[in-house]
mmCIF file of C-alpha atoms in Angstrom:
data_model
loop_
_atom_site.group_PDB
_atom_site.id
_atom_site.type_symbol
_atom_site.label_atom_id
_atom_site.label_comp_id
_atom_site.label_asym_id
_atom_site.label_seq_id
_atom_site.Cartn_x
_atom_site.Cartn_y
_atom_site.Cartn_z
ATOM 1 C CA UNK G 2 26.850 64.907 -103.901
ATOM 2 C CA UNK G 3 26.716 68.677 -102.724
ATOM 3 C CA UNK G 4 28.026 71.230 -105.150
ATOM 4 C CA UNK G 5 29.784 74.667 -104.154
ATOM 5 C CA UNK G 6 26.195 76.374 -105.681
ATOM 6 C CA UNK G 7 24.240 75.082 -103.472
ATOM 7 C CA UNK G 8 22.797 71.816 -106.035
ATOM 8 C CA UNK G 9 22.714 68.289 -104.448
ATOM 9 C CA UNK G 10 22.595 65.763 -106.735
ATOM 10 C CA UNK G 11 22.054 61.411 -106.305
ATOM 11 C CA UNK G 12 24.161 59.514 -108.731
ATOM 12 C CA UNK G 13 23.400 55.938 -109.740
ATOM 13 C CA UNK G 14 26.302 53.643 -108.558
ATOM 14 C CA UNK G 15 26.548 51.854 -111.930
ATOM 15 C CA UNK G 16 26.450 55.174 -113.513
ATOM 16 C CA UNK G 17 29.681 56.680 -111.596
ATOM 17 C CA UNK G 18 32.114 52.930 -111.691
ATOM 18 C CA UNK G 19 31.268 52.952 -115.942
ATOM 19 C CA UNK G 20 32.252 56.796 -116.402
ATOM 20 C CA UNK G 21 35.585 55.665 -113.948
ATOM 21 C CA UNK G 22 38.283 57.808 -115.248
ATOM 22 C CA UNK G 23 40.226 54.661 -114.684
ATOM 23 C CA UNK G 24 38.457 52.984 -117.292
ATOM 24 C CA UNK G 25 38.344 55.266 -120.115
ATOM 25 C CA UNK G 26 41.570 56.002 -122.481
ATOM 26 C CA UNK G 27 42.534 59.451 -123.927
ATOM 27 C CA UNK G 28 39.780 59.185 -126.101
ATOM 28 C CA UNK G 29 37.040 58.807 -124.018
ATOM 29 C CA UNK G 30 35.925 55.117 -124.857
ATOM 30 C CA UNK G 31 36.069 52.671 -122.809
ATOM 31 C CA UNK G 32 39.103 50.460 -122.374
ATOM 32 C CA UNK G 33 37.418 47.045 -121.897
ATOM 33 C CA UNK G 34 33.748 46.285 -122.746
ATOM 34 C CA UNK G 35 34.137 43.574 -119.962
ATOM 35 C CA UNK G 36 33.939 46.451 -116.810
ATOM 36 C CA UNK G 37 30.793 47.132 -118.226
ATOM 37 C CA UNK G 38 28.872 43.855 -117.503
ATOM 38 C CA UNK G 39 29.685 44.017 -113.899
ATOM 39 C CA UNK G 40 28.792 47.670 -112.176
ATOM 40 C CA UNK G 41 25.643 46.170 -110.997
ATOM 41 C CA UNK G 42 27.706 44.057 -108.862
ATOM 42 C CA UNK G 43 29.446 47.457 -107.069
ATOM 43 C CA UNK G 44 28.333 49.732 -104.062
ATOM 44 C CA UNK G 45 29.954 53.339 -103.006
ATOM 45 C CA UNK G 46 30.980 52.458 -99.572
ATOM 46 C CA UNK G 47 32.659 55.910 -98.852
ATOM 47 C CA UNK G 48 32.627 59.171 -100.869
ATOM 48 C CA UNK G 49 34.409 61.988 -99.845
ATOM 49 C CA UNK G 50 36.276 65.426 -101.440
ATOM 50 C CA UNK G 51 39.525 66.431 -102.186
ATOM 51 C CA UNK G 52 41.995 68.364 -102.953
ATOM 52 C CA UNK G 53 39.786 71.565 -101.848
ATOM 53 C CA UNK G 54 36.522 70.466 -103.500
ATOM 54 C CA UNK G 55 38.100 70.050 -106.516
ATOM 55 C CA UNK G 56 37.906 65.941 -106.728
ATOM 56 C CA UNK G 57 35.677 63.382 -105.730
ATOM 57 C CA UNK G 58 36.945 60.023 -104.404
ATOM 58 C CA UNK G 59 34.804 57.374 -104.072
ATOM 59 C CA UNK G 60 35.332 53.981 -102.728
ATOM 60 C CA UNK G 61 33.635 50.989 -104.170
ATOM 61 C CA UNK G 62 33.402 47.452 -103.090
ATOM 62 C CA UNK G 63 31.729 44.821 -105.158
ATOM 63 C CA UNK G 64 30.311 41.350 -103.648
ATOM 64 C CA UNK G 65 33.936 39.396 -103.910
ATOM 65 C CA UNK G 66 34.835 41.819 -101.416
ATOM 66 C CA UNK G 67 37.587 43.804 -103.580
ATOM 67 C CA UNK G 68 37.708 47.655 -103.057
ATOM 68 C CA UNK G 69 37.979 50.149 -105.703
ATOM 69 C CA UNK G 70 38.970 53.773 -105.406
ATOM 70 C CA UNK G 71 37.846 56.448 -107.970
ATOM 71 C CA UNK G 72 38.450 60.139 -108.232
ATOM 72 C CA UNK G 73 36.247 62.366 -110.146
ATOM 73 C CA UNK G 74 36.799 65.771 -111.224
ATOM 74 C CA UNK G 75 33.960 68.398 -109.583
ATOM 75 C CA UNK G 76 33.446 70.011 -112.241
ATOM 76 C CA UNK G 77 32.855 67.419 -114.552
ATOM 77 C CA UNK G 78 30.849 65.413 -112.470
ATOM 78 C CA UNK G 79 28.860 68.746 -112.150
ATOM 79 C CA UNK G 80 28.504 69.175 -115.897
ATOM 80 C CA UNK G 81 26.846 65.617 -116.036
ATOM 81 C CA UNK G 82 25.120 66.165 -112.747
ATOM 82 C CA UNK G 83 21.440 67.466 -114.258
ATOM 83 C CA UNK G 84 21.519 64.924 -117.112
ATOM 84 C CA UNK G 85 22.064 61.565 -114.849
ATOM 85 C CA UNK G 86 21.489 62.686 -111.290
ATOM 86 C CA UNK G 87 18.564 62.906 -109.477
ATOM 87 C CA UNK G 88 17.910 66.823 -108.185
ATOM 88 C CA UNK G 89 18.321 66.845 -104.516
ATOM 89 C CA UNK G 90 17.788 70.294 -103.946
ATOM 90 C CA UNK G 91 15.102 73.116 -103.815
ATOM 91 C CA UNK G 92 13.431 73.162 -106.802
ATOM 92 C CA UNK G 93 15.259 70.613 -108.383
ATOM 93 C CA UNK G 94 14.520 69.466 -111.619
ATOM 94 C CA UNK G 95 15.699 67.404 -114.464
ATOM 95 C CA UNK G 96 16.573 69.229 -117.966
ATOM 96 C CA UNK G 97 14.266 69.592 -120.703
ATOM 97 C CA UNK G 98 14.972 68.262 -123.865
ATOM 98 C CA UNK G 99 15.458 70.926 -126.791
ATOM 99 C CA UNK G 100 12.844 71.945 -128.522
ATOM 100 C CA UNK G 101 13.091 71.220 -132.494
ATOM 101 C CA UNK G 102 12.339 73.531 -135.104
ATOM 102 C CA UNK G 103 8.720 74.082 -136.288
ATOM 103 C CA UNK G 104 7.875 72.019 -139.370
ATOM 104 C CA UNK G 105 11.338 70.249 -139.676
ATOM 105 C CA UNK G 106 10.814 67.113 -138.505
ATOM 106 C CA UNK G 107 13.277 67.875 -135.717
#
């Protein structure tokens, strides 16, 4: 996925259908526990913008043969991006952990 600054970023199929905007509620959590013992069986088949850049859609299919259709908002898939992507671009890199304070334990 190619971002407006220039970052390109892989995402892991499994990754993208269980953070499915489709299958969270207001809260965040998931719906169903049961979507999550079967995103290894899914593949992006298509994956293309919208609404100016602003969305993601992005076609699944898993081996029964029945299509899916997500949309993802840019921006937050951009958020996530450096924390479950895999850089793409020049000098790409994945984000360093925080550094803890001296002598706390932390």
């Amino acid at each position: 996925v190619a971002f407006v600054d220039k970052t390109v970023y892989r995402f892991h199929v499994e990754w993208m259908r269980d953070s499915s905007p489709g299958l969270v509620g207001s809260d965040f959590y998931r719906k169903s526990a049961r979507h999550l013992f079967n995103v290894d069986q899914y593949v992006a088949t298509d994956a293309r913008p919208a609404d100016d850049g602003s969305k993601l859609v992005v076609q699944f299919k898993n081996g029964t043969g029945t299509g899916v259709s997500d949309e993802y908002a840019s921006r937050w898939l951009h958020a996530f991006a450096p924390y479950v992507g895999r850089p793409l671009h020049e000098k790409g890199r994945t984000v360093q952990p925080a550094v803890g304070l001296k002598g706390t334990g932390s």
